Amino acid sequence: MKNKYSIFSLIKNAFSYHENWQRAWRDPEPKKEYDAVIIGGGGHGLATAYYLAKKHSMKNIAVLEKGWIGGGNTGRNTTIIRSNYLWDASAGLYDHALKIWEGLSQELNYNVMFSQRGVMNLAHNLQDVRDLKRRTHANRLNGIDAVWLNTNEVKKFCPIINTSPNIRYPVLGGTLQRRAGTARHDAVAWGYARGADSMGVDIIQNCEVKGIKRNGDSVEGIETTKGFIKTKKIGVVAAGHSSVIAKMVDLKLPLESKPLQALVSEPVKPIIDTVVMSNAVHAYVSQSDKGELVIGAGTDAYVSYTQRGSHDVVEGTLKAILELYPIFSRMKMLRQWGGIVDICPDASPIISKTHIKGLYFNCGWGTGGFKATPGSGDLFAHTIANNEPHKLNADFNINRFVSGDLVDEHGAAAVAH
Amino acid sequence: MFLINCPYCGERDQSEFSAGGEAHIIRPKQPTELSDDQWAEFLFMRKNIKGVQLERWNHAHGCRKWFNMVRDTSNDKIHAVYKMGEKPPIK
């Protein structure tokens, strides 16, 4: 049983110099057999295990993680959360997640530092204005809060933006989703890990999957670096390495894995209290609680698993940032990193069963998976437990690439798609 | 980021090139006779290999010619470059 985190536990532990806090999750050796095994201990994978245990009363579950909890894309994204997607299917999926975010810290008894500071998307040309206004209307029809701001209102909402009409791509307006914002990304992984562990889920770190054993049309178990694990249900949530896992069962996915980069500046006093994204010039920025500017760059155009990314991609993003925010021109960038993202041709995720019995895939989140973490886990757990998709993820099946019924959010989504 | 040895221009910075994805995906000879599954395979399904992969590149800001490349996607090392229509030199 986990001790509850509260102001009293904080005071109590202060007396022992914070040296006697209970472990947030155990470090078990894998059992011989599980009812379900989740491959990938990122936010989505841990959330899946959490909801399997909580809502579908499956307790004998393991999460296998090649590295350590919070070391993959969960700890590499720019922590932005929003649900202002154009198409109904996406709006349903991402707003489901946003609704869970709103109560997540309470539910997990873990402060994920969810901050609804608003996300503003800028328009820089006439087509942007039309697209974003259309998206605002679509959002409101789906019950998602969205407002259109003209240039003066943009300036008022975020005064450091350069709204001069003389810059290369002037700001012609923007949309604002006030319920959107940020959360502390590694706390999300830790919170779900702690929550899942307290319900008996085994979180096994430093355990790499080497193969999947099949018996005809169904799965039998997983070969790992910690031995063979028997199971009848496997949920793969391996992000950039989804194709590598799929290859173990001769399955081909419509994915390409590419490095996506982000960078942070030296910490400064509060200067930007919202998230500003710009699709046309590809620049987005927010400020962390530590004071660092958090900047997201784009993906490289080629397949790579190197977790590095090219310098010219960062350079392009910073050029745009500097034109929009001349005030940042003398800031120093502290750290830069890359994560491998798996991108679908329609820039929408796959949360689906496969033609192999007991094998489920949750992948293709591309450049925007963090915001969906709670919803993705909830819906994937539903899909695994019932062997049927929930109505919110029914459109995100693998067969859409055969039927042609794509959820094409490429141009429609905000930035980085 | 890396240097690419264009078969026509020699070694240039990777930012001069655009990536064209997996190579040797052959366009169907009889498109009208393809099933939905075969179309999906041709249009969308990719090997997305972690390791040595054959891919197409275009020297977009140079000679603008297409060519093929053998590249290890796990470390971005280029093993060989060969012209369109030629057989892959290794593998």
Short mmCIF file of C-alpha atoms in Angstrom, two decimals:
data_model
loop_
_atom_site.label_atom_id
_atom_site.label_comp_id
_atom_site.label_asym_id
_atom_site.label_seq_id
_atom_site.Cartn_x
_atom_site.Cartn_y
_atom_site.Cartn_z
CA MET A 1 0.00 0.00 0.00
CA LYS A 2 1.28 3.43 -0.91
CA ASN A 3 1.41 6.22 1.64
CA LYS A 4 -0.65 9.22 0.61
CA TYR A 5 1.25 12.35 -0.37
CA SER A 6 -0.08 15.37 1.53
CA ILE A 7 1.03 18.42 3.46
CA PHE A 8 1.18 16.21 6.58
CA SER A 9 3.44 13.61 4.96
CA LEU A 10 5.66 16.45 3.79
CA ILE A 11 5.96 17.83 7.34
CA LYS A 12 6.43 14.36 8.81
CA ASN A 13 9.24 13.55 6.37
CA ALA A 14 10.90 16.90 6.96
CA PHE A 15 11.72 15.71 10.50
CA SER A 16 13.77 12.86 9.03
CA TYR A 17 15.44 15.17 6.50
CA HIS A 18 13.41 13.62 3.65
CA GLU A 19 15.51 10.49 3.85
CA ASN A 20 12.71 8.03 4.62
CA TRP A 21 10.22 8.57 1.81
CA GLN A 22 8.61 5.36 0.62
CA ARG A 23 9.74 4.08 -2.81
CA ALA A 24 7.38 5.38 -5.50
CA TRP A 25 7.35 1.99 -7.24
CA ARG A 26 8.97 -1.40 -6.69
CA ASP A 27 11.75 -2.86 -8.83
CA PRO A 28 10.51 -6.44 -9.32
CA GLU A 29 11.94 -9.30 -11.32
CA PRO A 30 9.54 -10.49 -14.04
CA LYS A 31 7.14 -13.31 -13.17
CA LYS A 32 6.81 -16.31 -15.50
CA GLU A 33 3.38 -15.31 -16.74
CA TYR A 34 1.14 -12.23 -16.93
CA ASP A 35 -2.42 -11.65 -18.11
CA ALA A 36 -1.19 -8.70 -20.15
CA VAL A 37 2.21 -7.22 -20.90
CA ILE A 38 2.75 -3.64 -22.05
CA ILE A 39 5.91 -3.07 -24.09
CA GLY A 40 7.17 0.44 -23.42
CA GLY A 41 7.25 2.23 -20.06
CA GLY A 42 6.63 5.73 -21.28
CA GLY A 43 3.64 7.84 -20.27
CA HIS A 44 1.25 6.09 -22.67
CA GLY A 45 2.38 2.60 -21.64
CA LEU A 46 2.21 3.29 -17.91
CA ALA A 47 -1.18 4.99 -18.30
CA THR A 48 -2.40 1.92 -20.20
CA ALA A 49 -1.30 -0.38 -17.36
CA TYR A 50 -2.82 1.99 -14.79
CA TYR A 51 -6.25 2.02 -16.46
CA LEU A 52 -6.15 -1.74 -17.14
CA ALA A 53 -5.70 -2.27 -13.42
CA LYS A 54 -8.07 0.47 -12.30
CA LYS A 55 -11.00 0.23 -14.71
CA HIS A 56 -10.79 -3.29 -16.11
CA SER A 57 -9.71 -5.11 -12.93
CA MET A 58 -6.74 -6.80 -14.52
CA LYS A 59 -4.09 -6.98 -11.81
CA ASN A 60 -1.51 -9.38 -13.21
CA ILE A 61 0.15 -6.91 -15.59
CA ALA A 62 3.74 -6.05 -16.43
CA VAL A 63 5.23 -3.02 -18.14
CA LEU A 64 8.54 -3.71 -19.87
CA GLU A 65 10.88 -0.78 -20.33
CA LYS A 66 14.16 -0.98 -22.26
CA GLY A 67 15.69 1.98 -20.40
CA TRP A 68 14.32 3.74 -17.35
CA ILE A 69 10.97 5.37 -16.53
CA GLY A 70 10.84 8.90 -17.90
CA GLY A 71 13.94 8.49 -20.09
CA GLY A 72 12.25 8.28 -23.46
CA ASN A 73 9.95 10.65 -25.31
CA THR A 74 7.93 11.25 -22.13
CA GLY A 75 10.88 13.22 -20.80
CA ARG A 76 11.85 14.73 -24.16
CA ASN A 77 8.72 16.53 -25.36
CA THR A 78 7.87 20.20 -24.88
CA THR A 79 4.99 19.38 -22.46
CA ILE A 80 2.23 21.12 -24.40
CA ILE A 81 -1.36 19.99 -23.85
CA ARG A 82 -4.27 21.11 -26.05
CA SER A 83 -7.28 19.64 -27.81
CA ASN A 84 -8.06 22.18 -30.55
CA TYR A 85 -8.01 19.67 -33.41
CA LEU A 86 -10.03 20.10 -36.58
CA TRP A 87 -11.60 16.71 -37.27
CA ASP A 88 -14.30 15.22 -35.06
CA ALA A 89 -12.35 12.01 -34.45
CA SER A 90 -9.27 13.91 -33.24
CA ALA A 91 -11.31 16.40 -31.22
CA GLY A 92 -13.01 13.52 -29.41
CA LEU A 93 -9.72 11.78 -28.69
CA TYR A 94 -7.71 14.78 -27.51
CA ASP A 95 -10.50 16.41 -25.53
CA HIS A 96 -11.10 13.10 -23.75
CA ALA A 97 -7.45 13.34 -22.69
CA LEU A 98 -7.74 17.01 -21.69
CA LYS A 99 -10.73 16.23 -19.45
CA ILE A 100 -8.67 13.57 -17.65
CA TRP A 101 -5.72 15.99 -17.34
CA GLU A 102 -7.98 18.41 -15.45
CA GLY A 103 -8.34 15.99 -12.53
CA LEU A 104 -5.17 13.95 -12.94
CA SER A 105 -3.10 15.27 -10.03
CA GLN A 106 -5.98 14.49 -7.64
CA GLU A 107 -6.64 11.10 -9.17
CA LEU A 108 -3.01 10.00 -9.00
CA ASN A 109 -2.22 11.77 -5.70
CA TYR A 110 0.80 13.04 -7.60
CA ASN A 111 1.36 16.63 -8.63
CA VAL A 112 1.77 16.59 -12.42
CA MET A 113 1.86 20.41 -12.33
CA PHE A 114 -0.87 20.71 -14.93
CA SER A 115 -1.11 24.39 -15.73
CA GLN A 116 -3.96 25.68 -17.90
CA ARG A 117 -2.06 28.72 -19.09
CA GLY A 118 -3.61 28.68 -22.55
CA VAL A 119 -2.21 27.80 -25.96
CA MET A 120 -2.22 30.44 -28.67
CA ASN A 121 -1.77 29.53 -32.34
CA LEU A 122 -0.65 32.36 -34.60
CA ALA A 123 -1.72 33.10 -38.17
CA HIS A 124 0.80 34.68 -40.53
CA ASN A 125 -0.95 34.75 -43.89
CA LEU A 126 -4.45 34.84 -45.31
CA GLN A 127 -4.68 31.07 -45.61
CA ASP A 128 -3.62 30.67 -41.96
CA VAL A 129 -6.37 33.11 -40.95
CA ARG A 130 -9.00 31.15 -42.88
CA ASP A 131 -7.75 27.77 -41.61
CA LEU A 132 -7.55 28.86 -37.99
CA LYS A 133 -10.96 30.56 -38.04
CA ARG A 134 -12.42 27.41 -39.54
CA ARG A 135 -10.75 25.36 -36.83
CA THR A 136 -12.13 27.67 -34.15
CA HIS A 137 -15.66 27.05 -35.43
CA ALA A 138 -15.07 23.30 -35.70
CA ASN A 139 -13.74 23.24 -32.13
CA ARG A 140 -16.76 25.06 -30.76
CA LEU A 141 -19.15 22.73 -32.56
CA ASN A 142 -17.36 19.89 -30.75
CA GLY A 143 -17.64 21.61 -27.37
CA ILE A 144 -13.96 22.59 -27.26
CA ASP A 145 -13.21 26.11 -26.11
CA ALA A 146 -11.58 28.27 -28.78
CA VAL A 147 -11.56 31.96 -29.57
CA TRP A 148 -10.17 33.98 -32.46
CA LEU A 149 -7.93 36.91 -31.51
CA ASN A 150 -7.04 39.77 -33.82
CA THR A 151 -3.51 41.17 -33.90
CA ASN A 152 -4.13 43.66 -31.07
CA GLU A 153 -5.67 40.98 -28.89
CA VAL A 154 -2.67 38.72 -29.59
CA LYS A 155 -0.36 41.53 -28.48
CA LYS A 156 -2.44 42.10 -25.36
CA PHE A 157 -2.44 38.42 -24.46
CA CYS A 158 1.30 38.01 -25.00
CA PRO A 159 2.99 41.44 -25.07
CA ILE A 160 6.48 40.25 -26.06
CA ILE A 161 5.37 39.12 -29.52
CA ASN A 162 6.55 41.37 -32.33
CA THR A 163 3.31 42.34 -34.08
CA SER A 164 4.90 44.85 -36.43
CA PRO A 165 3.43 44.60 -39.95
CA ASN A 166 6.95 44.91 -41.34
CA ILE A 167 8.34 41.51 -40.34
CA ARG A 168 8.67 38.77 -42.97
CA TYR A 169 5.64 36.84 -41.69
CA PRO A 170 3.52 39.39 -39.79
CA VAL A 171 1.08 38.26 -37.11
CA LEU A 172 -2.42 38.56 -38.56
CA GLY A 173 -4.20 37.08 -35.55
CA GLY A 174 -4.42 33.82 -33.71
CA THR A 175 -6.57 31.32 -31.88
CA LEU A 176 -6.59 30.76 -28.16
CA GLN A 177 -7.61 27.68 -26.21
CA ARG A 178 -7.66 28.73 -22.57
CA ARG A 179 -8.11 25.22 -21.16
CA ALA A 180 -4.88 24.14 -22.85
CA GLY A 181 -1.49 24.46 -21.23
CA THR A 182 1.43 22.40 -19.97
CA ALA A 183 2.26 19.73 -17.40
CA ARG A 184 5.50 18.46 -15.93
CA HIS A 185 6.18 15.56 -18.26
CA ASP A 186 8.33 13.27 -16.14
CA ALA A 187 5.95 13.68 -13.19
CA VAL A 188 3.25 12.25 -15.45
CA ALA A 189 5.30 9.10 -16.03
CA TRP A 190 6.24 8.86 -12.34
CA GLY A 191 2.66 9.46 -11.20
CA TYR A 192 1.26 6.76 -13.46
CA ALA A 193 4.10 4.41 -12.50
CA ARG A 194 3.38 4.90 -8.81
CA GLY A 195 -0.36 4.53 -9.34
CA ALA A 196 -0.02 1.38 -11.44
CA ASP A 197 2.51 -0.13 -9.05
CA SER A 198 0.23 0.41 -6.06
CA MET A 199 -2.41 -1.72 -7.82
CA GLY A 200 0.09 -4.54 -8.33
CA VAL A 201 1.45 -3.79 -11.80
CA ASP A 202 5.07 -4.93 -12.19
CA ILE A 203 7.20 -2.20 -13.76
CA ILE A 204 10.32 -3.86 -15.10
CA GLN A 205 13.05 -1.47 -16.18
CA ASN A 206 16.21 -2.29 -18.14
CA CYS A 207 14.31 -5.11 -19.84
CA GLU A 208 14.52 -5.09 -23.62
CA VAL A 209 12.15 -7.09 -25.81
CA LYS A 210 14.06 -9.39 -28.17
CA GLY A 211 11.24 -11.32 -29.82
CA ILE A 212 7.56 -12.19 -29.74
CA LYS A 213 6.55 -15.85 -29.71
CA ARG A 214 3.54 -16.73 -31.80
CA ASN A 215 1.40 -19.81 -31.99
CA GLY A 216 -0.37 -19.61 -35.31
CA ASP A 217 -2.62 -16.58 -35.21
CA SER A 218 -2.12 -15.63 -31.58
CA VAL A 219 0.70 -14.48 -29.32
CA GLU A 220 2.19 -16.74 -26.64
CA GLY A 221 4.84 -14.67 -24.96
CA ILE A 222 7.81 -12.35 -25.15
CA GLU A 223 11.54 -13.05 -25.29
CA THR A 224 13.32 -10.43 -23.23
CA THR A 225 16.79 -9.74 -21.88
CA LYS A 226 15.40 -10.95 -18.52
CA GLY A 227 14.11 -14.23 -19.94
CA PHE A 228 10.87 -15.51 -21.49
CA ILE A 229 7.58 -14.07 -20.26
CA LYS A 230 4.37 -15.92 -21.04
CA THR A 231 1.30 -13.83 -21.89
CA LYS A 232 -1.77 -13.90 -24.11
CA LYS A 233 -2.14 -10.13 -24.49
CA ILE A 234 0.59 -7.75 -25.59
CA GLY A 235 0.12 -4.00 -25.87
CA VAL A 236 2.92 -2.34 -27.82
CA VAL A 237 3.50 1.31 -26.93
CA ALA A 238 7.06 1.65 -28.21
CA ALA A 239 6.80 5.06 -29.96
CA GLY A 240 9.74 5.45 -32.38
CA HIS A 241 10.59 1.76 -32.11
CA SER A 242 7.10 0.46 -32.98
CA SER A 243 8.28 -0.77 -36.39
CA VAL A 244 11.14 -2.66 -34.72
CA ILE A 245 8.66 -4.56 -32.51
CA ALA A 246 6.26 -5.06 -35.44
CA LYS A 247 9.04 -6.66 -37.46
CA MET A 248 9.32 -9.39 -34.79
CA VAL A 249 5.92 -10.68 -35.94
CA ASP A 250 6.45 -9.82 -39.65
CA LEU A 251 3.98 -6.97 -39.41
CA LYS A 252 4.53 -3.82 -41.46
CA LEU A 253 3.18 -0.53 -40.13
CA PRO A 254 2.52 2.74 -41.98
CA LEU A 255 5.17 4.51 -39.91
CA GLU A 256 8.39 6.41 -40.41
CA SER A 257 10.61 7.15 -37.40
CA LYS A 258 12.33 10.51 -37.34
CA PRO A 259 14.25 12.61 -34.83
CA LEU A 260 12.28 15.49 -33.34
CA GLN A 261 14.27 18.12 -31.50
CA ALA A 262 13.67 20.46 -28.61
CA LEU A 263 15.87 22.87 -26.72
CA VAL A 264 15.82 24.99 -23.59
CA SER A 265 17.47 28.30 -22.76
CA GLU A 266 19.18 29.50 -19.62
CA PRO A 267 16.58 30.22 -16.90
CA VAL A 268 15.23 33.77 -16.72
CA LYS A 269 12.49 35.56 -14.78
CA PRO A 270 8.88 35.04 -15.92
CA ILE A 271 8.52 36.56 -19.39
CA ILE A 272 5.95 34.44 -21.20
CA ASP A 273 3.00 33.06 -19.21
CA THR A 274 1.33 31.07 -21.99
CA VAL A 275 2.24 28.73 -24.84
CA VAL A 276 2.59 30.33 -28.27
CA MET A 277 2.74 28.16 -31.37
CA SER A 278 3.15 29.19 -34.95
CA ASN A 279 2.58 26.74 -37.75
CA ALA A 280 3.69 28.80 -40.75
CA VAL A 281 7.12 29.74 -39.42
CA HIS A 282 7.41 26.62 -37.24
CA ALA A 283 8.23 28.13 -33.89
CA TYR A 284 6.73 27.36 -30.57
CA VAL A 285 7.74 28.49 -27.14
CA SER A 286 6.69 28.38 -23.52
CA GLN A 287 8.48 28.93 -20.22
CA SER A 288 9.09 26.20 -17.66
CA ASP A 289 8.61 26.67 -13.94
CA LYS A 290 12.39 26.80 -13.64
CA GLY A 291 12.38 29.79 -15.99
CA GLU A 292 13.86 28.13 -19.08
CA LEU A 293 12.34 28.93 -22.44
CA VAL A 294 11.15 25.60 -23.86
CA ILE A 295 11.41 25.61 -27.63
CA GLY A 296 10.27 22.90 -29.99
CA ALA A 297 11.97 22.43 -33.36
CA GLY A 298 10.82 20.29 -36.26
CA THR A 299 11.58 16.76 -37.38
CA ASP A 300 14.32 15.79 -39.76
CA ALA A 301 12.99 14.71 -43.13
CA TYR A 302 14.73 11.34 -43.11
CA VAL A 303 14.31 8.13 -41.11
CA SER A 304 16.75 7.97 -38.22
CA TYR A 305 16.92 6.37 -34.78
CA THR A 306 19.85 8.46 -33.54
CA GLN A 307 18.06 10.71 -30.99
CA ARG A 308 20.14 13.62 -32.30
CA GLY A 309 18.68 15.58 -35.18
CA SER A 310 20.23 18.09 -37.55
CA HIS A 311 21.60 21.49 -36.68
CA ASP A 312 19.86 23.25 -39.58
CA VAL A 313 16.45 22.28 -38.15
CA VAL A 314 17.25 24.03 -34.87
CA GLU A 315 18.69 27.00 -36.73
CA GLY A 316 15.50 27.42 -38.77
CA THR A 317 13.34 27.37 -35.65
CA LEU A 318 15.50 29.88 -33.79
CA LYS A 319 15.44 32.28 -36.75
CA ALA A 320 11.65 32.31 -36.58
CA ILE A 321 11.67 32.65 -32.77
CA LEU A 322 13.98 35.66 -32.99
CA GLU A 323 11.84 37.45 -35.52
CA LEU A 324 8.71 36.91 -33.45
CA TYR A 325 10.43 37.65 -30.12
CA PRO A 326 13.33 40.09 -30.66
CA ILE A 327 13.61 40.28 -26.84
CA PHE A 328 15.17 36.78 -26.86
CA SER A 329 18.02 37.74 -29.17
CA ARG A 330 20.74 37.59 -26.51
CA MET A 331 19.52 34.52 -24.66
CA LYS A 332 21.81 31.51 -24.47
CA MET A 333 20.53 28.06 -25.25
CA LEU A 334 21.53 25.55 -22.58
CA ARG A 335 20.52 22.13 -23.81
CA GLN A 336 19.31 20.52 -27.04
CA TRP A 337 18.13 16.96 -27.53
CA GLY A 338 16.20 14.70 -29.88
CA GLY A 339 13.59 12.00 -29.51
CA ILE A 340 12.51 9.45 -32.11
CA VAL A 341 8.91 9.93 -33.16
CA ASP A 342 6.86 7.54 -35.30
CA ILE A 343 4.80 9.39 -37.86
CA CYS A 344 1.75 8.07 -39.72
CA PRO A 345 1.00 9.25 -43.28
CA ASP A 346 -2.09 11.11 -41.99
CA ALA A 347 -0.34 12.43 -38.84
CA SER A 348 -2.89 10.71 -36.62
CA PRO A 349 -2.18 7.90 -34.15
CA ILE A 350 -3.02 4.21 -34.29
CA ILE A 351 -4.77 2.69 -31.24
CA SER A 352 -5.79 -0.64 -32.60
CA LYS A 353 -5.88 -4.39 -32.44
CA THR A 354 -4.09 -6.27 -35.21
CA HIS A 355 -4.81 -9.37 -37.28
CA ILE A 356 -2.70 -11.28 -34.74
CA LYS A 357 -4.84 -12.33 -31.78
CA GLY A 358 -3.74 -10.72 -28.53
CA LEU A 359 -1.43 -8.18 -30.17
CA TYR A 360 -2.37 -4.52 -29.89
CA PHE A 361 -0.57 -1.42 -31.11
CA ASN A 362 -0.68 2.12 -29.76
CA CYS A 363 1.67 4.11 -31.98
CA GLY A 364 1.97 6.78 -34.64
CA TRP A 365 1.63 9.66 -32.20
CA GLY A 366 4.33 11.41 -34.17
CA THR A 367 5.20 14.84 -32.89
CA GLY A 368 2.23 15.33 -30.59
CA GLY A 369 1.67 12.40 -28.28
CA PHE A 370 2.32 13.88 -24.85
CA LYS A 371 -0.94 15.82 -24.68
CA ALA A 372 -2.90 12.63 -25.24
CA THR A 373 -1.16 10.52 -22.56
CA PRO A 374 -4.11 9.97 -20.16
CA GLY A 375 -6.69 9.53 -22.93
CA SER A 376 -4.44 7.28 -24.96
CA GLY A 377 -3.82 5.02 -21.95
CA ASP A 378 -7.52 4.92 -21.06
CA LEU A 379 -8.67 4.04 -24.60
CA PHE A 380 -5.86 1.57 -25.23
CA ALA A 381 -6.66 -0.19 -21.94
CA HIS A 382 -10.29 -0.41 -23.06
CA THR A 383 -9.20 -1.85 -26.42
CA ILE A 384 -6.95 -4.48 -24.81
CA ALA A 385 -9.42 -5.48 -22.09
CA ASN A 386 -12.43 -5.83 -24.40
CA ASN A 387 -10.62 -6.79 -27.60
CA GLU A 388 -12.73 -4.02 -29.17
CA PRO A 389 -11.99 -0.31 -29.57
CA HIS A 390 -13.81 2.33 -27.52
CA LYS A 391 -15.96 4.56 -29.75
CA LEU A 392 -13.43 7.38 -29.28
CA ASN A 393 -10.58 5.38 -30.82
CA ALA A 394 -12.59 3.35 -33.35
CA ASP A 395 -11.48 5.69 -36.16
CA PHE A 396 -7.83 5.25 -35.20
CA ASN A 397 -7.53 1.62 -36.32
CA ILE A 398 -4.81 0.20 -38.57
CA ASN A 399 -7.37 -0.73 -41.25
CA ARG A 400 -7.95 2.92 -42.13
CA PHE A 401 -4.88 2.69 -44.36
CA VAL A 402 -6.59 -0.06 -46.33
CA SER A 403 -10.08 1.46 -46.41
CA GLY A 404 -8.73 4.95 -47.11
CA ASP A 405 -10.78 6.43 -44.26
CA LEU A 406 -7.86 8.51 -42.97
CA VAL A 407 -7.96 11.08 -40.15
CA ASP A 408 -5.93 13.63 -42.04
CA GLU A 409 -4.73 16.15 -39.49
CA HIS A 410 -1.58 17.03 -41.44
CA GLY A 411 -2.42 20.57 -42.45
CA ALA A 412 -5.27 20.84 -40.00
CA ALA A 413 -3.45 20.41 -36.72
CA ALA A 414 -1.69 23.30 -35.09
CA VAL A 415 2.06 22.96 -35.33
CA ALA A 416 4.57 20.21 -35.89
CA HIS A 417 2.46 17.82 -37.87
CA MET B 1 23.31 15.93 -39.86
CA PHE B 2 25.93 14.46 -42.15
CA LEU B 3 27.73 14.82 -45.47
CA ILE B 4 26.35 13.11 -48.55
CA ASN B 5 28.45 12.10 -51.51
CA CYS B 6 26.19 13.01 -54.45
CA PRO B 7 27.06 10.69 -57.38
CA TYR B 8 26.99 13.73 -59.69
CA CYS B 9 28.38 16.60 -57.57
CA GLY B 10 30.55 15.00 -54.88
CA GLU B 11 30.43 15.55 -51.14
CA ARG B 12 27.92 18.15 -49.95
CA ASP B 13 26.11 19.08 -46.76
CA GLN B 14 23.00 17.02 -46.02
CA SER B 15 20.88 20.19 -45.78
CA GLU B 16 21.23 20.54 -49.58
CA PHE B 17 19.36 17.27 -50.04
CA SER B 18 15.79 16.15 -49.51
CA ALA B 19 14.94 12.64 -48.38
CA GLY B 20 12.61 10.61 -50.57
CA GLY B 21 11.98 7.68 -48.25
CA GLU B 22 12.34 3.95 -48.77
CA ALA B 23 13.84 2.94 -52.15
CA HIS B 24 12.82 0.21 -54.60
CA ILE B 25 9.08 0.40 -53.97
CA ILE B 26 7.92 -0.47 -57.45
CA ARG B 27 4.88 1.30 -58.84
CA PRO B 28 2.19 -1.28 -59.71
CA LYS B 29 2.11 -2.19 -63.39
CA GLN B 30 -1.66 -2.72 -63.46
CA PRO B 31 -3.08 -0.20 -60.95
CA THR B 32 -6.68 -1.04 -61.84
CA GLU B 33 -6.23 -4.66 -60.78
CA LEU B 34 -4.87 -3.90 -57.30
CA SER B 35 -6.84 -4.82 -54.19
CA ASP B 36 -7.24 -2.36 -51.29
CA ASP B 37 -4.63 -4.33 -49.33
CA GLN B 38 -2.12 -4.07 -52.14
CA TRP B 39 -2.75 -0.32 -52.47
CA ALA B 40 -2.22 0.12 -48.72
CA GLU B 41 1.03 -1.82 -48.97
CA PHE B 42 2.27 0.32 -51.88
CA LEU B 43 1.13 3.70 -50.55
CA PHE B 44 1.55 3.51 -46.80
CA MET B 45 3.34 0.48 -45.38
CA ARG B 46 7.05 1.03 -44.80
CA LYS B 47 9.88 -1.13 -43.48
CA ASN B 48 11.14 1.78 -41.34
CA ILE B 49 14.28 -0.21 -40.54
CA LYS B 50 16.52 0.45 -37.55
CA GLY B 51 19.80 -0.46 -39.21
CA VAL B 52 20.92 -0.60 -42.83
CA GLN B 53 18.22 0.77 -45.09
CA LEU B 54 17.99 1.52 -48.84
CA GLU B 55 16.52 4.93 -49.53
CA ARG B 56 16.04 7.59 -52.19
CA TRP B 57 17.50 11.08 -51.95
CA ASN B 58 17.29 14.15 -54.15
CA HIS B 59 20.00 16.80 -54.44
CA ALA B 60 17.31 19.47 -54.21
CA HIS B 61 19.61 22.47 -53.77
CA GLY B 62 22.23 21.20 -56.22
CA CYS B 63 21.98 19.17 -59.40
CA ARG B 64 18.36 18.22 -58.53
CA LYS B 65 19.01 14.62 -59.54
CA TRP B 66 17.59 11.62 -57.69
CA PHE B 67 19.82 8.79 -56.48
CA ASN B 68 19.84 5.92 -53.98
CA MET B 69 21.70 5.47 -50.73
CA VAL B 70 22.59 2.67 -48.32
CA ARG B 71 22.43 4.23 -44.86
CA ASP B 72 22.45 2.88 -41.33
CA THR B 73 19.54 4.61 -39.60
CA SER B 74 20.84 3.67 -36.15
CA ASN B 75 23.95 5.87 -36.51
CA ASP B 76 23.38 7.84 -39.75
CA LYS B 77 26.49 6.30 -41.38
CA ILE B 78 26.28 6.15 -45.16
CA HIS B 79 27.64 2.88 -46.58
CA ALA B 80 27.17 3.54 -50.29
CA VAL B 81 25.57 5.81 -52.85
CA TYR B 82 24.32 4.51 -56.21
CA LYS B 83 22.44 5.88 -59.19
CA MET B 84 18.77 5.35 -60.00
CA GLY B 85 18.19 2.10 -61.88
CA GLU B 86 21.31 0.47 -60.45
CA LYS B 87 21.27 -2.54 -58.14
CA PRO B 88 22.16 -1.88 -54.47
CA PRO B 89 25.92 -2.45 -54.10
CA ILE B 90 25.64 -4.35 -50.81
CA LYS B 91 23.05 -6.46 -48.99
#
